[in-house]
CSV table of C-alpha atoms in Angstrom, one decimal:
chain,number,residue,atom,x,y,z
A,1,MET,CA,76.4,-21.1,15.8
A,2,ARG,CA,80.0,-20.7,14.4
A,3,LEU,CA,81.3,-22.9,17.2
A,4,LEU,CA,78.7,-25.6,16.7
A,5,LEU,CA,79.0,-25.9,12.9
A,6,PRO,CA,82.5,-27.4,12.8
A,7,LEU,CA,81.6,-29.9,15.5
A,8,SER,CA,78.4,-31.0,13.9
A,9,LEU,CA,80.1,-31.2,10.5
A,10,ALA,CA,82.9,-33.4,11.9
A,11,ALA,CA,80.4,-35.7,13.5
A,12,LEU,CA,78.4,-35.9,10.3
A,13,LEU,CA,81.4,-36.8,8.2
A,14,ALA,CA,82.7,-39.3,10.8
A,15,ALA,CA,79.3,-41.0,10.9
A,16,VAL,CA,79.2,-41.3,7.1
A,17,GLY,CA,82.8,-42.5,6.9
A,18,CYS,CA,82.3,-45.3,9.4
A,19,SER,CA,78.8,-46.5,8.7
A,20,LYS,CA,79.5,-48.7,5.7
A,21,ASP,CA,83.3,-49.4,5.9
A,22,LYS,CA,82.7,-53.1,5.7
A,23,ASP,CA,80.8,-52.8,2.4
A,24,VAL,CA,83.3,-50.5,0.7
A,25,GLU,CA,84.9,-52.0,-2.4
A,26,PRO,CA,88.7,-51.6,-2.8
A,27,PRO,CA,90.3,-49.7,-5.6
A,28,ALA,CA,90.6,-51.7,-8.8
A,29,SER,CA,93.9,-53.6,-9.1
A,30,LEU,CA,96.1,-52.8,-12.0
A,31,VAL,CA,96.6,-55.6,-14.4
A,32,ASN,CA,99.0,-56.1,-17.3
A,33,PHE,CA,97.9,-55.3,-20.8
A,34,PRO,CA,99.5,-55.0,-24.2
A,35,ALA,CA,101.2,-51.5,-24.2
A,36,THR,CA,100.5,-50.3,-27.8
A,37,LEU,CA,101.4,-46.7,-27.3
A,38,PRO,CA,105.1,-46.0,-26.7
A,39,VAL,CA,105.7,-43.5,-23.9
A,40,LYS,CA,108.9,-41.7,-23.0
A,41,ARG,CA,109.5,-39.8,-19.8
A,42,LEU,CA,111.1,-36.5,-20.9
A,43,TRP,CA,112.1,-35.2,-17.5
A,44,ASP,CA,111.0,-34.7,-13.9
A,45,GLU,CA,111.7,-32.2,-11.2
A,46,GLY,CA,110.9,-31.8,-7.5
A,47,VAL,CA,108.7,-28.7,-7.0
A,48,GLY,CA,108.4,-29.2,-3.2
A,49,GLY,CA,105.3,-29.4,-1.1
A,50,GLY,CA,105.6,-32.1,1.6
A,51,LYS,CA,102.9,-33.8,3.7
A,52,LYS,CA,101.2,-30.6,4.7
A,53,GLN,CA,100.5,-29.7,1.0
A,54,ILE,CA,99.1,-33.2,0.4
A,55,LYS,CA,96.6,-32.9,3.2
A,56,LEU,CA,95.4,-29.4,2.3
A,57,ARG,CA,94.1,-30.6,-1.2
A,58,LEU,CA,95.1,-27.3,-2.9
A,59,GLY,CA,94.4,-26.2,-6.4
A,60,LEU,CA,98.0,-26.4,-7.6
A,61,GLY,CA,98.5,-27.8,-11.1
A,62,PRO,CA,100.8,-27.2,-14.0
A,63,ALA,CA,100.2,-24.7,-16.8
A,64,ILE,CA,101.8,-24.6,-20.2
A,65,ASP,CA,102.3,-21.5,-22.4
A,66,ASN,CA,104.7,-20.9,-25.3
A,67,GLY,CA,106.7,-24.1,-24.6
A,68,VAL,CA,107.2,-23.3,-21.0
A,69,VAL,CA,105.7,-25.2,-18.0
A,70,PHE,CA,104.8,-23.2,-14.8
A,71,ALA,CA,104.2,-24.8,-11.4
A,72,ALA,CA,104.1,-23.7,-7.8
A,73,ASN,CA,104.1,-25.1,-4.2
A,74,HIS,CA,102.3,-24.0,-1.0
A,75,LYS,CA,105.5,-22.6,0.4
A,76,GLY,CA,105.5,-19.8,-2.1
A,77,GLU,CA,107.9,-21.0,-4.7
A,78,MET,CA,107.0,-20.7,-8.4
A,79,LEU,CA,109.1,-21.9,-11.3
A,80,ALA,CA,109.2,-22.0,-15.0
A,81,VAL,CA,110.9,-24.8,-16.9
A,82,SER,CA,111.3,-25.7,-20.6
A,83,LEU,CA,108.7,-28.2,-21.8
A,84,GLU,CA,111.2,-29.9,-24.0
A,85,THR,CA,114.1,-30.2,-21.6
A,86,GLY,CA,112.9,-29.6,-18.1
A,87,ARG,CA,115.6,-27.0,-17.5
A,88,ASP,CA,114.7,-24.0,-15.3
A,89,VAL,CA,113.9,-20.8,-17.0
A,90,TRP,CA,113.4,-19.0,-13.7
A,91,VAL,CA,112.5,-19.6,-10.1
A,92,LYS,CA,110.7,-17.1,-7.9
A,93,LYS,CA,110.3,-17.3,-4.1
A,94,LEU,CA,107.2,-15.4,-3.2
A,95,LYS,CA,107.1,-16.4,0.5
A,96,MET,CA,103.3,-16.6,0.4
A,97,PRO,CA,101.1,-19.7,0.8
A,98,ILE,CA,100.1,-20.4,-2.8
A,99,SER,CA,97.0,-22.4,-3.1
A,100,ALA,CA,95.6,-21.8,-6.6
A,101,GLY,CA,97.2,-22.0,-10.0
A,102,PRO,CA,99.3,-21.0,-11.6
A,103,ALA,CA,97.6,-20.1,-14.9
A,104,ALA,CA,99.5,-18.8,-17.9
A,105,GLY,CA,98.6,-16.7,-21.0
A,106,PHE,CA,99.2,-13.4,-22.7
A,107,GLY,CA,102.7,-13.3,-21.4
A,108,MET,CA,101.6,-13.5,-17.7
A,109,VAL,CA,101.6,-16.1,-15.0
A,110,VAL,CA,98.9,-15.7,-12.3
A,111,ALA,CA,98.4,-17.5,-9.0
A,112,GLY,CA,96.4,-17.1,-5.8
A,113,THR,CA,97.0,-17.7,-2.1
A,114,SER,CA,95.0,-19.2,0.7
A,115,LYS,CA,94.7,-15.7,2.1
A,116,GLY,CA,93.1,-14.3,-1.0
A,117,VAL,CA,96.2,-12.6,-2.5
A,118,VAL,CA,96.5,-12.6,-6.3
A,119,ILE,CA,100.0,-12.4,-7.8
A,120,ALA,CA,100.8,-11.7,-11.4
A,121,LEU,CA,104.3,-12.4,-12.8
A,122,ASP,CA,105.9,-11.8,-16.2
A,123,GLY,CA,106.0,-15.2,-17.9
A,124,ALA,CA,109.4,-14.7,-19.5
A,125,THR,CA,111.3,-13.4,-16.5
A,126,GLY,CA,109.3,-14.1,-13.3
A,127,ARG,CA,109.3,-10.4,-12.5
A,128,GLN,CA,106.3,-9.4,-10.3
A,129,LEU,CA,103.9,-7.3,-12.2
A,130,TRP,CA,101.3,-6.6,-9.5
A,131,ARG,CA,99.5,-8.0,-6.4
A,132,SER,CA,95.8,-7.7,-5.5
A,133,GLN,CA,93.6,-8.7,-2.6
A,134,ILE,CA,90.3,-10.7,-2.9
A,135,ASN,CA,89.8,-11.4,0.8
A,136,SER,CA,88.8,-15.0,0.4
A,137,GLU,CA,90.6,-18.3,0.0
A,138,LEU,CA,91.5,-19.3,-3.6
A,139,LEU,CA,91.6,-23.0,-4.5
A,140,SER,CA,91.5,-23.0,-8.3
A,141,SER,CA,93.4,-21.5,-11.2
A,142,PRO,CA,92.1,-18.3,-12.8
A,143,ALA,CA,91.1,-17.7,-16.4
A,144,ILE,CA,93.4,-15.2,-18.2
A,145,SER,CA,92.2,-13.0,-21.1
A,146,GLU,CA,93.9,-10.0,-22.7
A,147,LYS,CA,92.1,-7.5,-20.4
A,148,VAL,CA,90.5,-9.4,-17.5
A,149,ILE,CA,91.7,-12.1,-15.1
A,150,VAL,CA,88.8,-14.1,-13.6
A,151,PHE,CA,89.1,-15.9,-10.2
A,152,ARG,CA,86.6,-18.1,-8.4
A,153,SER,CA,86.9,-17.8,-4.6
A,154,VAL,CA,85.5,-20.1,-1.9
A,155,ASP,CA,83.0,-17.6,-0.7
A,156,GLY,CA,80.9,-18.2,-3.9
A,157,ARG,CA,82.2,-15.2,-5.8
A,158,LEU,CA,83.4,-14.8,-9.3
A,159,ASN,CA,85.9,-11.9,-9.4
A,160,GLY,CA,87.1,-9.9,-12.5
A,161,LEU,CA,90.5,-8.2,-12.2
A,162,ASP,CA,92.1,-5.8,-14.6
A,163,ALA,CA,94.9,-7.8,-16.3
A,164,HIS,CA,97.3,-4.8,-16.3
A,165,SER,CA,96.9,-3.4,-12.8
A,166,GLY,CA,95.1,-6.1,-10.7
A,167,LYS,CA,92.3,-3.7,-9.8
A,168,ILE,CA,89.0,-5.5,-9.0
A,169,LEU,CA,86.6,-4.5,-11.8
A,170,TRP,CA,83.6,-6.5,-10.7
A,171,SER,CA,82.4,-9.3,-8.5
A,172,VAL,CA,79.3,-11.5,-8.7
A,173,GLU,CA,78.1,-14.1,-6.2
A,174,GLN,CA,76.2,-17.3,-6.0
A,175,GLN,CA,74.8,-18.8,-2.8
A,176,VAL,CA,77.1,-21.2,-1.0
A,177,PRO,CA,75.4,-24.3,0.5
A,178,ARG,CA,76.0,-25.1,4.2
A,179,LEU,CA,78.1,-28.0,3.2
A,180,SER,CA,80.2,-28.3,0.0
A,181,LEU,CA,83.2,-30.2,-1.4
A,182,ARG,CA,86.6,-28.6,-0.8
A,183,GLY,CA,87.5,-26.9,-4.0
A,184,THR,CA,86.2,-24.5,-6.6
A,185,ALA,CA,85.7,-24.7,-10.3
A,186,ILE,CA,88.3,-23.3,-12.7
A,187,PRO,CA,86.6,-20.5,-14.7
A,188,ILE,CA,87.1,-20.1,-18.4
A,189,VAL,CA,86.8,-17.2,-20.9
A,190,ALA,CA,84.9,-17.7,-24.1
A,191,LYS,CA,84.3,-14.8,-26.5
A,192,ASP,CA,83.2,-11.9,-24.2
A,193,VAL,CA,82.0,-13.9,-21.2
A,194,ALA,CA,83.5,-15.7,-18.2
A,195,ILE,CA,81.9,-19.0,-17.4
A,196,SER,CA,82.1,-21.0,-14.1
A,197,GLY,CA,80.4,-23.6,-12.1
A,198,PHE,CA,79.4,-23.1,-8.5
A,199,ASP,CA,78.8,-25.1,-5.3
A,200,ASN,CA,75.0,-24.8,-5.6
A,201,GLY,CA,75.0,-26.8,-8.9
A,202,LYS,CA,74.7,-23.8,-11.2
A,203,VAL,CA,76.7,-22.7,-14.2
A,204,MET,CA,76.9,-18.9,-14.7
A,205,ALA,CA,78.1,-16.8,-17.6
A,206,VAL,CA,79.2,-13.2,-16.8
A,207,SER,CA,80.1,-10.3,-19.1
A,208,LEU,CA,83.8,-9.7,-19.0
A,209,VAL,CA,83.3,-6.0,-19.5
A,210,THR,CA,80.6,-5.2,-16.9
A,211,GLY,CA,80.3,-8.2,-14.7
A,212,ASP,CA,76.6,-8.5,-15.5
A,213,THR,CA,75.1,-12.0,-15.4
A,214,VAL,CA,74.4,-13.1,-19.0
A,215,TRP,CA,72.7,-16.4,-17.8
A,216,ASP,CA,72.8,-18.9,-15.1
A,217,THR,CA,71.6,-22.5,-15.4
A,218,ALA,CA,71.0,-25.1,-12.8
A,219,LEU,CA,72.9,-28.3,-13.8
A,220,ALA,CA,71.3,-30.1,-10.9
A,221,SER,CA,69.0,-29.3,-8.0
A,222,PRO,CA,69.8,-30.4,-4.4
A,223,HIS,CA,67.7,-33.3,-3.2
A,224,GLY,CA,67.8,-35.8,-0.4
A,225,ARG,CA,67.3,-35.8,3.4
A,226,THR,CA,70.9,-35.1,4.5
A,227,GLU,CA,73.4,-32.3,3.7
A,228,LEU,CA,75.6,-34.9,2.1
A,229,ASP,CA,72.8,-36.2,-0.2
A,230,ARG,CA,72.2,-32.6,-1.3
A,231,LEU,CA,75.8,-31.9,-2.5
A,232,VAL,CA,75.7,-30.8,-6.1
A,233,ASP,CA,79.0,-29.0,-6.5
A,234,ILE,CA,80.4,-28.2,-9.8
A,235,ASP,CA,84.1,-28.1,-8.9
A,236,SER,CA,85.6,-28.6,-12.4
A,237,ALA,CA,86.1,-26.4,-15.4
A,238,VAL,CA,83.4,-26.3,-18.1
A,239,ARG,CA,84.6,-26.6,-21.7
A,240,VAL,CA,83.4,-24.6,-24.7
A,241,VAL,CA,83.4,-25.9,-28.3
A,242,GLY,CA,82.0,-23.5,-30.9
A,243,GLU,CA,78.7,-22.2,-29.6
A,244,ASN,CA,78.3,-25.0,-27.0
A,245,VAL,CA,79.3,-25.3,-23.3
A,246,PHE,CA,79.9,-28.7,-21.7
A,247,ALA,CA,79.7,-29.1,-17.9
A,248,ALA,CA,79.7,-31.9,-15.3
A,249,GLY,CA,78.7,-31.9,-11.6
A,250,PHE,CA,78.9,-34.0,-8.5
A,251,GLN,CA,75.7,-36.0,-7.9
A,252,GLY,CA,74.2,-34.1,-10.8
A,253,ARG,CA,74.4,-34.2,-14.6
A,254,THR,CA,76.8,-33.9,-17.5
A,255,ALA,CA,75.2,-31.6,-20.0
A,256,MET,CA,75.5,-29.5,-23.2
A,257,LEU,CA,74.4,-25.9,-22.8
A,258,ALA,CA,74.0,-23.1,-25.4
A,259,LEU,CA,76.8,-20.5,-25.0
A,260,ASP,CA,74.5,-17.5,-25.7
A,261,SER,CA,71.6,-18.5,-23.4
A,262,GLY,CA,72.6,-21.4,-21.1
A,263,GLN,CA,69.7,-23.5,-22.5
A,264,GLN,CA,70.3,-27.3,-22.0
A,265,TRP,CA,70.4,-29.2,-25.3
A,266,TRP,CA,71.0,-32.6,-23.7
A,267,SER,CA,72.0,-34.0,-20.3
A,268,HIS,CA,72.8,-37.3,-18.6
A,269,ASP,CA,72.5,-38.2,-14.9
A,270,MET,CA,76.2,-38.6,-14.2
A,271,SER,CA,78.3,-37.7,-11.0
A,272,SER,CA,81.7,-36.2,-11.5
A,273,TYR,CA,83.8,-33.9,-9.3
A,274,ARG,CA,86.9,-34.1,-11.5
A,275,GLY,CA,85.3,-33.0,-14.7
A,276,LEU,CA,85.7,-33.5,-18.4
A,277,ALA,CA,87.8,-32.9,-21.4
A,278,VAL,CA,86.8,-32.4,-25.1
A,279,ASP,CA,88.2,-32.8,-28.5
A,280,ALA,CA,86.6,-32.0,-31.9
A,281,ASP,CA,83.9,-34.7,-31.7
A,282,ASN,CA,83.6,-36.1,-28.2
A,283,LEU,CA,83.8,-35.3,-24.5
A,284,TYR,CA,85.5,-37.5,-21.9
A,285,VAL,CA,84.2,-37.6,-18.4
A,286,THR,CA,85.9,-39.0,-15.2
A,287,GLU,CA,83.0,-40.2,-13.1
A,288,SER,CA,83.1,-40.1,-9.3
A,289,ASP,CA,83.6,-43.8,-9.1
A,290,GLY,CA,86.6,-43.7,-11.5
A,291,THR,CA,84.8,-44.9,-14.6
A,292,VAL,CA,85.9,-43.0,-17.8
A,293,VAL,CA,83.1,-42.3,-20.3
A,294,ALA,CA,83.2,-40.9,-23.8
A,295,LEU,CA,80.1,-39.1,-25.0
A,296,ARG,CA,79.4,-37.8,-28.5
A,297,GLN,CA,79.2,-34.0,-28.4
A,298,ARG,CA,76.2,-33.4,-30.7
A,299,ASP,CA,73.7,-35.7,-28.9
A,300,GLY,CA,75.4,-37.1,-25.8
A,301,ALA,CA,75.4,-40.7,-27.1
A,302,GLU,CA,77.8,-42.9,-25.2
A,303,MET,CA,80.7,-44.0,-27.4
A,304,TRP,CA,82.6,-46.2,-24.8
A,305,ARG,CA,83.0,-46.8,-21.1
A,306,ASN,CA,86.2,-48.0,-19.3
A,307,ASP,CA,85.7,-49.2,-15.7
A,308,LYS,CA,89.1,-50.8,-15.3
A,309,LEU,CA,90.3,-47.9,-13.1
A,310,LYS,CA,87.3,-47.7,-10.7
A,311,ARG,CA,87.8,-46.3,-7.3
A,312,ARG,CA,91.3,-45.2,-8.1
A,313,GLY,CA,90.6,-41.5,-7.5
A,314,LEU,CA,91.2,-40.5,-11.1
A,315,SER,CA,92.2,-36.9,-12.1
A,316,THR,CA,90.5,-34.8,-14.8
A,317,PRO,CA,91.2,-36.4,-18.2
A,318,ILE,CA,93.4,-34.6,-20.6
A,319,VAL,CA,93.2,-34.9,-24.4
A,320,THR,CA,96.5,-35.3,-26.3
A,321,SER,CA,97.0,-35.7,-30.0
A,322,THR,CA,97.4,-39.5,-29.4
A,323,ALA,CA,95.2,-40.6,-26.5
A,324,ILE,CA,93.3,-39.6,-23.4
A,325,ALA,CA,95.4,-39.5,-20.2
A,326,VAL,CA,94.3,-39.7,-16.5
A,327,ALA,CA,96.3,-40.0,-13.3
A,328,ASP,CA,95.3,-41.8,-10.1
A,329,PHE,CA,95.8,-41.8,-6.3
A,330,GLN,CA,98.9,-44.0,-6.4
A,331,GLY,CA,100.8,-41.8,-8.9
A,332,TYR,CA,100.1,-43.8,-12.0
A,333,LEU,CA,99.5,-42.1,-15.3
A,334,HIS,CA,97.2,-44.0,-17.7
A,335,TRP,CA,96.6,-43.5,-21.5
A,336,LEU,CA,93.3,-44.6,-23.1
A,337,ASP,CA,92.6,-45.1,-26.7
A,338,LYS,CA,90.3,-42.3,-28.0
A,339,ASN,CA,88.2,-44.6,-30.2
A,340,THR,CA,87.7,-47.6,-27.9
A,341,GLY,CA,88.7,-46.5,-24.4
A,342,ALA,CA,91.1,-49.4,-24.0
A,343,LEU,CA,94.2,-48.9,-21.9
A,344,VAL,CA,97.2,-48.4,-24.2
A,345,ALA,CA,100.0,-47.3,-21.9
A,346,ARG,CA,100.9,-46.7,-18.2
A,347,GLN,CA,103.7,-45.0,-16.3
A,348,ARG,CA,104.4,-44.5,-12.6
A,349,ILE,CA,105.0,-40.8,-11.8
A,350,ALA,CA,105.7,-41.1,-8.1
A,351,LYS,CA,104.1,-42.7,-5.1
A,352,GLN,CA,101.9,-39.7,-4.6
A,353,ARG,CA,98.3,-38.8,-5.4
A,354,VAL,CA,97.4,-36.6,-8.4
A,355,SER,CA,94.4,-34.4,-7.6
A,356,ASN,CA,94.7,-31.6,-10.0
A,357,PRO,CA,94.3,-31.7,-13.8
A,358,PRO,CA,97.3,-32.6,-15.8
A,359,ALA,CA,98.3,-30.2,-18.6
A,360,GLY,CA,98.7,-31.2,-22.2
A,361,ALA,CA,100.5,-29.9,-25.3
A,362,GLY,CA,100.4,-32.0,-28.5
A,363,ASP,CA,101.4,-35.5,-27.6
A,364,THR,CA,103.0,-34.4,-24.3
A,365,VAL,CA,101.4,-34.6,-20.8
A,366,VAL,CA,102.7,-32.7,-17.8
A,367,VAL,CA,101.6,-33.9,-14.3
A,368,LEU,CA,102.2,-32.4,-10.8
A,369,THR,CA,101.6,-34.8,-8.0
A,370,ASP,CA,100.2,-33.6,-4.6
A,371,GLY,CA,103.6,-34.1,-3.1
A,372,GLY,CA,105.3,-31.8,-5.6
A,373,THR,CA,106.8,-34.1,-8.3
A,374,LEU,CA,106.5,-32.4,-11.7
A,375,ALA,CA,107.0,-34.7,-14.7
A,376,ALA,CA,106.5,-34.7,-18.5
A,377,TYR,CA,105.7,-37.6,-20.7
A,378,ARG,CA,105.6,-37.9,-24.5
A,379,ALA,CA,103.4,-40.6,-26.1
A,380,SER,CA,103.8,-41.1,-29.8
A,381,PRO,CA,102.3,-44.0,-31.9
A,382,LYS,CA,104.7,-46.4,-33.6
A,383,ILE,CA,103.1,-45.8,-37.0
A,384,SER,CA,102.3,-42.2,-37.7
A,385,SER,CA,98.8,-41.4,-39.0
A,386,ALA,CA,97.1,-38.2,-40.0
A,387,PRO,CA,96.1,-36.3,-36.9
A,388,PRO,CA,92.5,-35.2,-36.5
A,389,ALA,CA,91.6,-31.7,-37.4
A,390,ALA,CA,92.5,-29.4,-34.6
A,391,PRO,CA,89.4,-28.0,-32.9
A,392,ALA,CA,90.3,-24.3,-33.2
A,393,SER,CA,87.3,-23.2,-31.3
A,394,VAL,CA,87.8,-25.5,-28.3
A,395,VAL,CA,88.3,-23.3,-25.2
A,396,GLU,CA,90.6,-24.7,-22.5
A,397,PRO,CA,91.4,-23.2,-19.0
A,398,SER,CA,94.9,-22.6,-20.1
A,399,SER,CA,96.7,-22.2,-23.5
A,400,ALA,CA,99.5,-24.4,-24.7
A,401,ALA,CA,101.9,-24.4,-27.6
A,402,PRO,CA,102.4,-28.0,-28.8
A,403,PRO,CA,106.0,-29.2,-29.0
A,404,ALA,CA,107.5,-30.8,-31.9
A,405,GLU,CA,106.7,-34.6,-32.1
A,406,THR,CA,109.6,-36.9,-31.6
A,407,PRO,CA,109.3,-40.8,-31.9
A,408,SER,CA,109.7,-42.5,-28.6
A,409,PRO,CA,111.0,-45.9,-27.7
A,410,THR,CA,108.6,-48.7,-26.6
A,411,PRO,CA,108.3,-48.6,-22.8
A,412,PRO,CA,109.2,-51.7,-20.8
A,413,ALA,CA,106.5,-54.2,-20.0
A,414,GLU,CA,104.3,-53.1,-17.1
A,415,GLU,CA,105.2,-54.8,-13.9
A,416,PRO,CA,102.3,-56.1,-11.7
A,417,SER,CA,101.0,-53.3,-9.4
A,418,PRO,CA,101.5,-53.5,-5.6
A,419,ALA,CA,98.4,-54.0,-3.6
A,420,PRO,CA,96.6,-50.7,-3.7
A,421,ALA,CA,96.2,-48.7,-0.5
A,422,ALA,CA,93.4,-46.3,0.1
A,423,PRO,CA,94.3,-42.7,-0.7
A,424,ALA,CA,94.7,-40.0,1.9
A,425,THR,CA,91.4,-38.6,3.2
A,426,PRO,CA,90.6,-36.1,5.8
A,427,PRO,CA,90.9,-37.1,9.5
A,428,ALA,CA,87.2,-36.7,10.2
A,429,ALA,CA,86.1,-39.3,7.6
A,430,VAL,CA,87.4,-42.5,6.0
A,431,PRO,CA,85.6,-42.7,2.6
A,432,PRO,CA,86.6,-45.1,-0.2
A,433,PRO,CA,89.1,-43.8,-2.8
A,434,ALA,CA,86.2,-42.9,-5.2
A,435,THR,CA,84.9,-40.5,-2.6
A,436,PRO,CA,85.3,-36.8,-3.6
A,437,PRO,CA,87.4,-34.3,-1.6
A,438,PRO,CA,86.1,-33.6,1.9
A,439,ALA,CA,83.1,-31.5,2.4
A,440,THR,CA,83.6,-28.1,4.0
A,441,ALA,CA,81.4,-25.5,5.5
A,442,PRO,CA,81.4,-22.0,4.0
A,443,PRO,CA,83.7,-19.4,5.7
A,444,PRO,CA,82.1,-17.4,8.5
């Protein structure tokens, strides 16, 4: 059975990828628009990675903590740079295949490897604090709390590790379907629970202290005749605002759940494998086809919808103090107006796809492309206005200290985009750019 599964999986993906090639719509072409939000490129740096890293679709994204940006590559190099200047604070060569993270918080930086090793470093110096072994591939950043670090592994487990020693405190499991998207959700910590989505379409809350399941809720139930039809992965981080949890899944729903019980307050049929972002009033979802939608938190009412970037393989949205930012498969970073969804700015990072969530701090966005280009951009309005009240109770996967705002010059007029090419996809299938990451079978 172990030998037949990869062969049948490859045949299934190839059949799906080739059956409707002639009917696939191309990515939306980029068009000129009035750039009303001035954007300044603060700095950029090559983190490394190469073609192998691009093909592996790893969970490597930037993290920000106390004015420092942390990033890593698959070759085992991790670095810390100043958010304001881009100057190196430290560089650490771990000589291990980093595949998840880093995440930063409470003075620590934590990353995981494709062989299940968890590494914790001192955030100020890069000195190694401890290593631990989970024995399963890691493809998403952990959640860091004062006492517990929480990792999702590809074998369907949520693992709690002691933040001071790396000792595994508890491990809980959800069933992994025979076929799932490549990737795992980034867990978050809210109050005294860790919350994460799973490949079977469930969201689960676990006690940080004991590892006991507090609740688990099915965001979507698998349906359809084929394994591909039945994919309902939740591969993105949930968000918590006050006493409410917001989650989005592939071929499933976007929903609001109660933090204490997991009860669904409202839901919409909406497919997303990149996920959502929240501010004080709304949530912003990147749908699987590249449409960006804003929903009102309290009742799920749609506020606006932008389909100008359809099929461009958009990243998870990031909320800044001035706009909503998303990156695409050609290395463009787009800013959308929070109130209307209209495009207000655009910059080219590099000619490389951006798969992992950008990081934000105040009016600054930090992006790491799949090829290893790390860049920071500041977007400040021409006329300052009173910023909205900061949602103190919004829980994000990583903490960030906002930098001081500095007015930025107006960017040059956007030049016409080159004809878009389809983004990189796995060899076994050739899906359209809006197609999610390749499906994978669970480890034997």
